[in-house]
mmCIF file of C-alpha atoms in Angstrom:
data_model
loop_
_atom_site.group_PDB
_atom_site.id
_atom_site.type_symbol
_atom_site.label_atom_id
_atom_site.label_comp_id
_atom_site.label_asym_id
_atom_site.label_seq_id
_atom_site.Cartn_x
_atom_site.Cartn_y
_atom_site.Cartn_z
ATOM 1 C CA MET A 1 -190.708 21.627 -167.699
ATOM 2 C CA SER A 2 -193.042 24.599 -167.301
ATOM 3 C CA SER A 3 -191.584 28.113 -167.284
ATOM 4 C CA THR A 4 -193.964 29.020 -164.444
ATOM 5 C CA LYS A 5 -192.195 26.693 -162.039
ATOM 6 C CA PRO A 6 -189.817 28.190 -159.440
ATOM 7 C CA ILE A 7 -186.087 28.749 -159.395
ATOM 8 C CA GLY A 8 -184.664 26.669 -156.557
ATOM 9 C CA ILE A 9 -181.765 28.104 -154.549
ATOM 10 C CA PHE A 10 -179.827 26.438 -151.740
ATOM 11 C CA ASP A 11 -176.892 27.275 -149.498
ATOM 12 C CA SER A 12 -175.257 25.936 -146.375
ATOM 13 C CA GLY A 13 -177.267 28.457 -144.389
ATOM 14 C CA VAL A 14 -178.440 32.032 -144.764
ATOM 15 C CA GLY A 15 -175.534 33.459 -146.770
ATOM 16 C CA GLY A 16 -176.913 32.478 -150.153
ATOM 17 C CA THR A 17 -179.642 35.073 -149.714
ATOM 18 C CA SER A 18 -176.993 37.516 -150.960
ATOM 19 C CA ILE A 19 -177.237 35.604 -154.256
ATOM 20 C CA TRP A 20 -181.025 35.365 -154.033
ATOM 21 C CA LYS A 21 -181.296 39.164 -153.718
ATOM 22 C CA GLU A 22 -179.420 39.657 -156.995
ATOM 23 C CA ILE A 23 -181.585 37.075 -158.777
ATOM 24 C CA HIS A 24 -184.786 38.556 -157.361
ATOM 25 C CA GLU A 25 -183.757 42.053 -158.448
ATOM 26 C CA LEU A 26 -182.856 40.975 -161.993
ATOM 27 C CA LEU A 27 -185.766 38.548 -162.425
ATOM 28 C CA PRO A 28 -188.618 39.939 -160.288
ATOM 29 C CA PHE A 29 -191.312 37.931 -162.095
ATOM 30 C CA GLU A 30 -189.651 34.592 -161.377
ATOM 31 C CA LYS A 31 -190.920 32.561 -158.447
ATOM 32 C CA THR A 32 -188.079 31.562 -156.119
ATOM 33 C CA ILE A 33 -187.685 29.007 -153.341
ATOM 34 C CA TYR A 34 -184.709 29.312 -150.999
ATOM 35 C CA LEU A 35 -183.399 26.542 -148.740
ATOM 36 C CA ALA A 36 -181.084 27.455 -145.855
ATOM 37 C CA ASP A 37 -179.327 24.309 -144.668
ATOM 38 C CA SER A 38 -178.211 26.052 -141.481
ATOM 39 C CA LYS A 39 -178.353 22.803 -139.508
ATOM 40 C CA ASN A 40 -175.289 21.631 -141.428
ATOM 41 C CA ALA A 41 -173.458 24.959 -141.737
ATOM 42 C CA PRO A 42 -170.708 25.517 -142.499
ATOM 43 C CA TYR A 43 -169.911 23.128 -145.360
ATOM 44 C CA GLY A 44 -166.362 24.464 -145.592
ATOM 45 C CA LYS A 45 -164.661 21.926 -143.305
ATOM 46 C CA LYS A 46 -166.700 18.872 -144.219
ATOM 47 C CA PRO A 47 -165.310 15.947 -146.268
ATOM 48 C CA ILE A 48 -166.032 16.160 -149.991
ATOM 49 C CA GLN A 49 -168.418 13.198 -149.984
ATOM 50 C CA GLU A 50 -170.484 14.763 -147.200
ATOM 51 C CA ILE A 51 -170.679 18.022 -149.162
ATOM 52 C CA ILE A 52 -171.897 16.044 -152.174
ATOM 53 C CA ASN A 53 -174.468 14.169 -150.077
ATOM 54 C CA LEU A 54 -175.808 17.392 -148.547
ATOM 55 C CA SER A 55 -175.979 19.026 -151.980
ATOM 56 C CA ARG A 56 -177.933 16.072 -153.350
ATOM 57 C CA LYS A 57 -180.302 16.199 -150.374
ATOM 58 C CA ASN A 58 -180.981 19.894 -150.969
ATOM 59 C CA THR A 59 -181.368 19.367 -154.706
ATOM 60 C CA GLU A 60 -183.895 16.585 -154.248
ATOM 61 C CA LYS A 61 -185.911 18.684 -151.797
ATOM 62 C CA LEU A 62 -186.072 21.549 -154.309
ATOM 63 C CA LEU A 63 -186.962 19.223 -157.170
ATOM 64 C CA GLY A 64 -189.760 17.864 -154.997
ATOM 65 C CA MET A 65 -191.008 21.444 -154.714
ATOM 66 C CA GLY A 66 -191.100 21.712 -158.504
ATOM 67 C CA ALA A 67 -187.881 23.639 -159.179
ATOM 68 C CA LYS A 68 -187.183 24.157 -162.898
ATOM 69 C CA THR A 69 -183.545 25.064 -162.305
ATOM 70 C CA ILE A 70 -181.279 25.083 -159.274
ATOM 71 C CA VAL A 71 -178.808 27.722 -158.148
ATOM 72 C CA VAL A 72 -176.081 26.327 -155.914
ATOM 73 C CA ALA A 73 -175.594 29.528 -153.904
ATOM 74 C CA CYS A 74 -172.642 28.125 -151.995
ATOM 75 C CA ASN A 75 -169.023 28.294 -153.119
ATOM 76 C CA THR A 76 -168.046 25.108 -151.311
ATOM 77 C CA ALA A 77 -170.960 23.119 -152.733
ATOM 78 C CA THR A 78 -170.292 24.466 -156.228
ATOM 79 C CA THR A 79 -166.590 23.696 -156.286
ATOM 80 C CA ASN A 80 -167.000 20.246 -154.757
ATOM 81 C CA ALA A 81 -170.394 18.949 -155.892
ATOM 82 C CA ILE A 82 -171.840 20.684 -158.952
ATOM 83 C CA ARG A 83 -170.299 18.229 -161.429
ATOM 84 C CA VAL A 84 -172.002 15.370 -159.604
ATOM 85 C CA LEU A 85 -175.296 17.238 -159.503
ATOM 86 C CA ARG A 86 -175.213 17.990 -163.218
ATOM 87 C CA SER A 87 -174.523 14.356 -164.048
ATOM 88 C CA ASN A 88 -177.324 13.014 -161.850
ATOM 89 C CA TYR A 89 -180.247 15.423 -162.288
ATOM 90 C CA ASN A 90 -181.966 16.568 -165.461
ATOM 91 C CA VAL A 91 -182.340 20.282 -164.691
ATOM 92 C CA PRO A 92 -179.969 23.194 -165.335
ATOM 93 C CA PHE A 93 -177.602 24.059 -162.476
ATOM 94 C CA ILE A 94 -175.981 27.439 -161.892
ATOM 95 C CA GLY A 95 -173.000 27.550 -159.567
ATOM 96 C CA ILE A 96 -171.021 30.225 -157.766
ATOM 97 C CA GLU A 97 -167.234 30.536 -157.798
ATOM 98 C CA PRO A 98 -164.866 33.210 -156.445
ATOM 99 C CA ALA A 99 -164.530 36.108 -158.905
ATOM 100 C CA ILE A 100 -160.777 35.715 -159.348
ATOM 101 C CA LYS A 101 -160.741 36.696 -163.021
ATOM 102 C CA PRO A 102 -162.010 40.316 -162.804
ATOM 103 C CA ALA A 103 -159.849 41.004 -159.749
ATOM 104 C CA ALA A 104 -156.716 39.615 -161.403
ATOM 105 C CA LEU A 105 -157.320 41.433 -164.679
ATOM 106 C CA HIS A 106 -157.907 44.827 -163.061
ATOM 107 C CA SER A 107 -155.378 44.758 -160.210
ATOM 108 C CA LYS A 108 -152.791 47.539 -160.401
ATOM 109 C CA THR A 109 -150.752 46.426 -157.413
ATOM 110 C CA LYS A 110 -150.610 42.895 -158.864
ATOM 111 C CA ALA A 111 -151.844 41.514 -155.557
ATOM 112 C CA ILE A 112 -155.355 40.346 -154.720
ATOM 113 C CA GLY A 113 -156.832 38.716 -151.642
ATOM 114 C CA ILE A 114 -159.301 35.851 -151.527
ATOM 115 C CA LEU A 115 -161.333 35.225 -148.393
ATOM 116 C CA ALA A 116 -163.032 31.840 -148.571
ATOM 117 C CA THR A 117 -163.813 28.641 -146.703
ATOM 118 C CA GLN A 118 -161.419 25.723 -146.465
ATOM 119 C CA GLY A 119 -163.701 23.647 -148.685
ATOM 120 C CA THR A 120 -163.463 26.197 -151.482
ATOM 121 C CA LEU A 121 -159.748 26.937 -151.169
ATOM 122 C CA THR A 122 -158.809 23.235 -151.308
ATOM 123 C CA SER A 123 -161.114 22.287 -154.195
ATOM 124 C CA ASP A 124 -159.888 21.315 -157.660
ATOM 125 C CA LEU A 125 -162.045 23.942 -159.372
ATOM 126 C CA PHE A 126 -160.581 26.702 -157.222
ATOM 127 C CA HIS A 127 -157.019 25.564 -157.827
ATOM 128 C CA GLN A 128 -157.586 25.521 -161.574
ATOM 129 C CA ALA A 129 -158.873 29.101 -161.533
ATOM 130 C CA SER A 130 -156.166 30.273 -159.129
ATOM 131 C CA GLU A 131 -153.319 28.751 -161.148
ATOM 132 C CA LEU A 132 -154.632 30.364 -164.310
ATOM 133 C CA TYR A 133 -154.195 33.879 -162.929
ATOM 134 C CA SER A 134 -151.401 33.472 -160.349
ATOM 135 C CA LYS A 135 -148.559 33.585 -162.880
ATOM 136 C CA GLU A 136 -148.529 37.371 -162.999
ATOM 137 C CA ILE A 137 -150.617 38.165 -159.915
ATOM 138 C CA ARG A 138 -149.861 37.456 -156.271
ATOM 139 C CA ILE A 139 -152.926 35.777 -154.758
ATOM 140 C CA ILE A 140 -153.156 35.803 -150.972
ATOM 141 C CA GLU A 141 -155.625 33.133 -149.889
ATOM 142 C CA VAL A 142 -157.064 33.281 -146.373
ATOM 143 C CA GLU A 143 -159.539 30.885 -144.811
ATOM 144 C CA GLY A 144 -162.374 32.814 -143.170
ATOM 145 C CA HIS A 145 -162.380 30.503 -140.157
ATOM 146 C CA GLY A 146 -165.331 31.270 -137.866
ATOM 147 C CA LEU A 147 -167.031 33.876 -140.043
ATOM 148 C CA VAL A 148 -169.905 31.706 -141.276
ATOM 149 C CA GLU A 149 -170.760 30.690 -137.713
ATOM 150 C CA LEU A 150 -170.879 34.339 -136.604
ATOM 151 C CA ILE A 151 -173.144 35.300 -139.505
ATOM 152 C CA GLU A 152 -175.402 32.303 -138.919
ATOM 153 C CA SER A 153 -175.781 33.314 -135.275
ATOM 154 C CA GLY A 154 -176.727 36.881 -136.180
ATOM 155 C CA LYS A 155 -173.428 38.425 -134.991
ATOM 156 C CA ARG A 156 -172.137 39.780 -138.286
ATOM 157 C CA ASN A 157 -171.633 43.305 -136.881
ATOM 158 C CA SER A 158 -170.274 42.285 -133.480
ATOM 159 C CA ASN A 159 -166.926 43.342 -132.013
ATOM 160 C CA ARG A 160 -165.828 39.727 -132.206
ATOM 161 C CA THR A 161 -166.490 39.696 -135.947
ATOM 162 C CA LYS A 162 -164.587 42.961 -136.417
ATOM 163 C CA SER A 163 -161.593 41.650 -134.471
ATOM 164 C CA LEU A 164 -161.579 38.378 -136.389
ATOM 165 C CA LEU A 165 -161.776 40.153 -139.747
ATOM 166 C CA ARG A 166 -158.899 42.483 -138.875
ATOM 167 C CA ASN A 167 -156.679 39.478 -138.151
ATOM 168 C CA LEU A 168 -157.768 37.649 -141.301
ATOM 169 C CA LEU A 169 -157.207 40.651 -143.562
ATOM 170 C CA LYS A 170 -153.824 41.600 -142.068
ATOM 171 C CA PRO A 171 -151.663 39.388 -144.348
ATOM 172 C CA MET A 172 -153.548 40.639 -147.395
ATOM 173 C CA LEU A 173 -153.031 44.293 -146.509
ATOM 174 C CA GLU A 174 -149.357 43.627 -145.813
ATOM 175 C CA HIS A 175 -149.063 42.574 -149.474
ATOM 176 C CA SER A 176 -150.851 45.764 -150.657
ATOM 177 C CA ILE A 177 -153.860 44.099 -152.261
ATOM 178 C CA ASP A 178 -156.176 46.367 -154.219
ATOM 179 C CA TYR A 179 -158.946 43.776 -154.685
ATOM 180 C CA LEU A 180 -160.576 41.513 -152.125
ATOM 181 C CA VAL A 181 -162.541 38.597 -153.558
ATOM 182 C CA LEU A 182 -165.268 37.199 -151.326
ATOM 183 C CA GLY A 183 -165.294 33.442 -151.869
ATOM 184 C CA CYS A 184 -168.324 32.590 -149.741
ATOM 185 C CA SER A 185 -171.908 33.710 -150.253
ATOM 186 C CA HIS A 186 -172.154 34.547 -146.533
ATOM 187 C CA TYR A 187 -169.403 37.158 -146.723
ATOM 188 C CA PRO A 188 -171.241 39.979 -148.556
ATOM 189 C CA TYR A 189 -173.128 40.463 -145.285
ATOM 190 C CA LEU A 190 -169.815 41.580 -143.789
ATOM 191 C CA MET A 191 -169.559 44.601 -146.107
ATOM 192 C CA PRO A 192 -170.343 47.204 -143.410
ATOM 193 C CA VAL A 193 -167.469 45.851 -141.283
ATOM 194 C CA LEU A 194 -165.142 45.417 -144.262
ATOM 195 C CA LYS A 195 -165.635 49.058 -145.212
ATOM 196 C CA GLN A 196 -164.493 50.067 -141.724
ATOM 197 C CA ILE A 197 -161.324 47.961 -141.947
ATOM 198 C CA LEU A 198 -160.184 48.148 -145.562
ATOM 199 C CA PRO A 199 -158.399 51.148 -147.092
ATOM 200 C CA GLU A 200 -160.543 53.104 -149.550
ATOM 201 C CA ASP A 201 -158.472 51.935 -152.519
ATOM 202 C CA VAL A 202 -159.280 48.260 -151.931
ATOM 203 C CA GLN A 203 -162.275 47.120 -153.962
ATOM 204 C CA VAL A 204 -164.431 44.206 -152.810
ATOM 205 C CA ILE A 205 -165.845 41.770 -155.363
ATOM 206 C CA ASP A 206 -168.451 39.052 -154.889
ATOM 207 C CA SER A 207 -170.182 36.812 -157.413
ATOM 208 C CA GLY A 208 -173.832 37.695 -156.792
ATOM 209 C CA GLU A 209 -174.536 39.894 -159.796
ATOM 210 C CA ALA A 210 -172.697 37.547 -162.166
ATOM 211 C CA VAL A 211 -174.671 34.558 -160.883
ATOM 212 C CA ALA A 212 -177.949 36.424 -161.435
ATOM 213 C CA ARG A 213 -176.975 37.257 -165.007
ATOM 214 C CA GLN A 214 -175.959 33.659 -165.651
ATOM 215 C CA THR A 215 -179.264 32.432 -164.223
ATOM 216 C CA LYS A 216 -181.118 34.599 -166.733
ATOM 217 C CA VAL A 217 -178.929 33.332 -169.590
ATOM 218 C CA VAL A 218 -179.498 29.682 -168.632
ATOM 219 C CA LEU A 219 -183.269 30.122 -168.277
ATOM 220 C CA LYS A 220 -183.519 31.880 -171.617
ATOM 221 C CA LYS A 221 -181.400 29.245 -173.355
ATOM 222 C CA SER A 222 -183.564 26.490 -171.859
ATOM 223 C CA ASN A 223 -186.832 28.285 -172.728
ATOM 224 C CA LEU A 224 -187.637 28.479 -169.027
ATOM 225 C CA LEU A 225 -187.917 32.244 -168.508
ATOM 226 C CA SER A 226 -191.255 33.090 -166.952
ATOM 227 C CA SER A 227 -193.710 34.798 -169.286
ATOM 228 C CA GLU A 228 -195.412 36.467 -166.321
ATOM 229 C CA LYS A 229 -194.977 40.259 -166.537
ATOM 230 C CA GLU A 230 -197.762 41.590 -164.334
ATOM 231 C CA THR A 231 -197.819 39.889 -160.934
ATOM 232 C CA LYS A 232 -194.613 39.461 -158.966
ATOM 233 C CA PRO A 233 -194.728 36.107 -157.142
ATOM 234 C CA THR A 234 -193.931 36.000 -153.439
ATOM 235 C CA PRO A 235 -190.643 34.193 -152.750
ATOM 236 C CA GLU A 236 -190.555 31.362 -150.229
ATOM 237 C CA PHE A 237 -187.785 30.761 -147.701
ATOM 238 C CA PHE A 238 -187.131 27.671 -145.607
ATOM 239 C CA SER A 239 -184.628 27.019 -142.826
ATOM 240 C CA ASN A 240 -184.010 23.757 -140.967
ATOM 241 C CA THR A 241 -183.080 25.688 -137.810
ATOM 242 C CA ASN A 242 -184.544 28.795 -136.171
ATOM 243 C CA PRO A 243 -185.547 30.983 -139.159
ATOM 244 C CA GLU A 244 -185.135 34.310 -137.332
ATOM 245 C CA VAL A 245 -181.668 35.141 -138.711
ATOM 246 C CA LEU A 246 -182.806 34.279 -142.220
ATOM 247 C CA ALA A 247 -185.892 36.463 -141.796
ATOM 248 C CA SER A 248 -183.844 39.413 -140.551
ATOM 249 C CA LEU A 249 -181.385 39.283 -143.470
ATOM 250 C CA ILE A 250 -184.136 39.552 -146.068
ATOM 251 C CA ASN A 251 -186.290 41.988 -144.043
ATOM 252 C CA ALA A 252 -189.074 39.429 -144.201
ATOM 253 C CA GLU A 253 -191.568 41.338 -142.075
ATOM 254 C CA GLU A 254 -191.144 44.585 -143.998
ATOM 255 C CA ASN A 255 -191.252 42.843 -147.382
ATOM 256 C CA LYS A 256 -194.004 40.435 -146.333
ATOM 257 C CA PHE A 257 -191.923 37.411 -147.316
ATOM 258 C CA LYS A 258 -192.803 33.976 -146.012
ATOM 259 C CA VAL A 259 -190.062 32.356 -143.944
ATOM 260 C CA SER A 260 -190.781 28.902 -142.549
ATOM 261 C CA HIS A 261 -189.070 26.149 -140.622
ATOM 262 C CA LEU A 262 -188.680 22.954 -142.605
ATOM 263 C CA ASP A 263 -186.964 19.744 -141.552
ATOM 264 C CA PHE A 264 -184.788 18.655 -144.456
#
């Protein structure tokens, strides 16, 4: 596998661009291809086998585009499908899981909140991580029902989104959480609204930076880090629905990024 080939990234829609941004910032000389499977968003309430099938479909599309490694920029797909992907395809996979560990280790109130999709909260991988840290920490899990759909439709800063978030966060705040873990790659796009709702002493954690660092580690270990140090390649973005929301999230026009519709 050539080190000049692209990093492939997929998510159940546009949210994984929050992960892409961290990777692009840390590894600016790596070519990246992003797939937004918005047609099938959200993955959170789908049966496990369907999540696996969609993840395989996205993986095979990226491999067909020459991807040297694949970032599963979706919590639900990671927790339900990454083991299957790793056993069926001969490229490195990097997943994304809720950052329970740092929140649990640093919490002073001994209470943390986790906002995630149903598919993540009910997965075996999530339960294993949650049980590991819930012995001394109270973990308040809340399903972010409806949030992905609002973000996918470009309504992340709407009054409806603010009202929904207030209701979702209420049980967490009643238990005096001091950390909120975002367990879906879409949710970092809610930060402006979260800052309006959350008390100043509540810290918000997502997995983006950690995933970027792990991507670099995996590429280096596999001898796949790009040797290019002069010309920054232009990233490519593909959506299987209207690409306008995707384009707006990454400021495509300003950054001169290519965003295309692709049926996959």
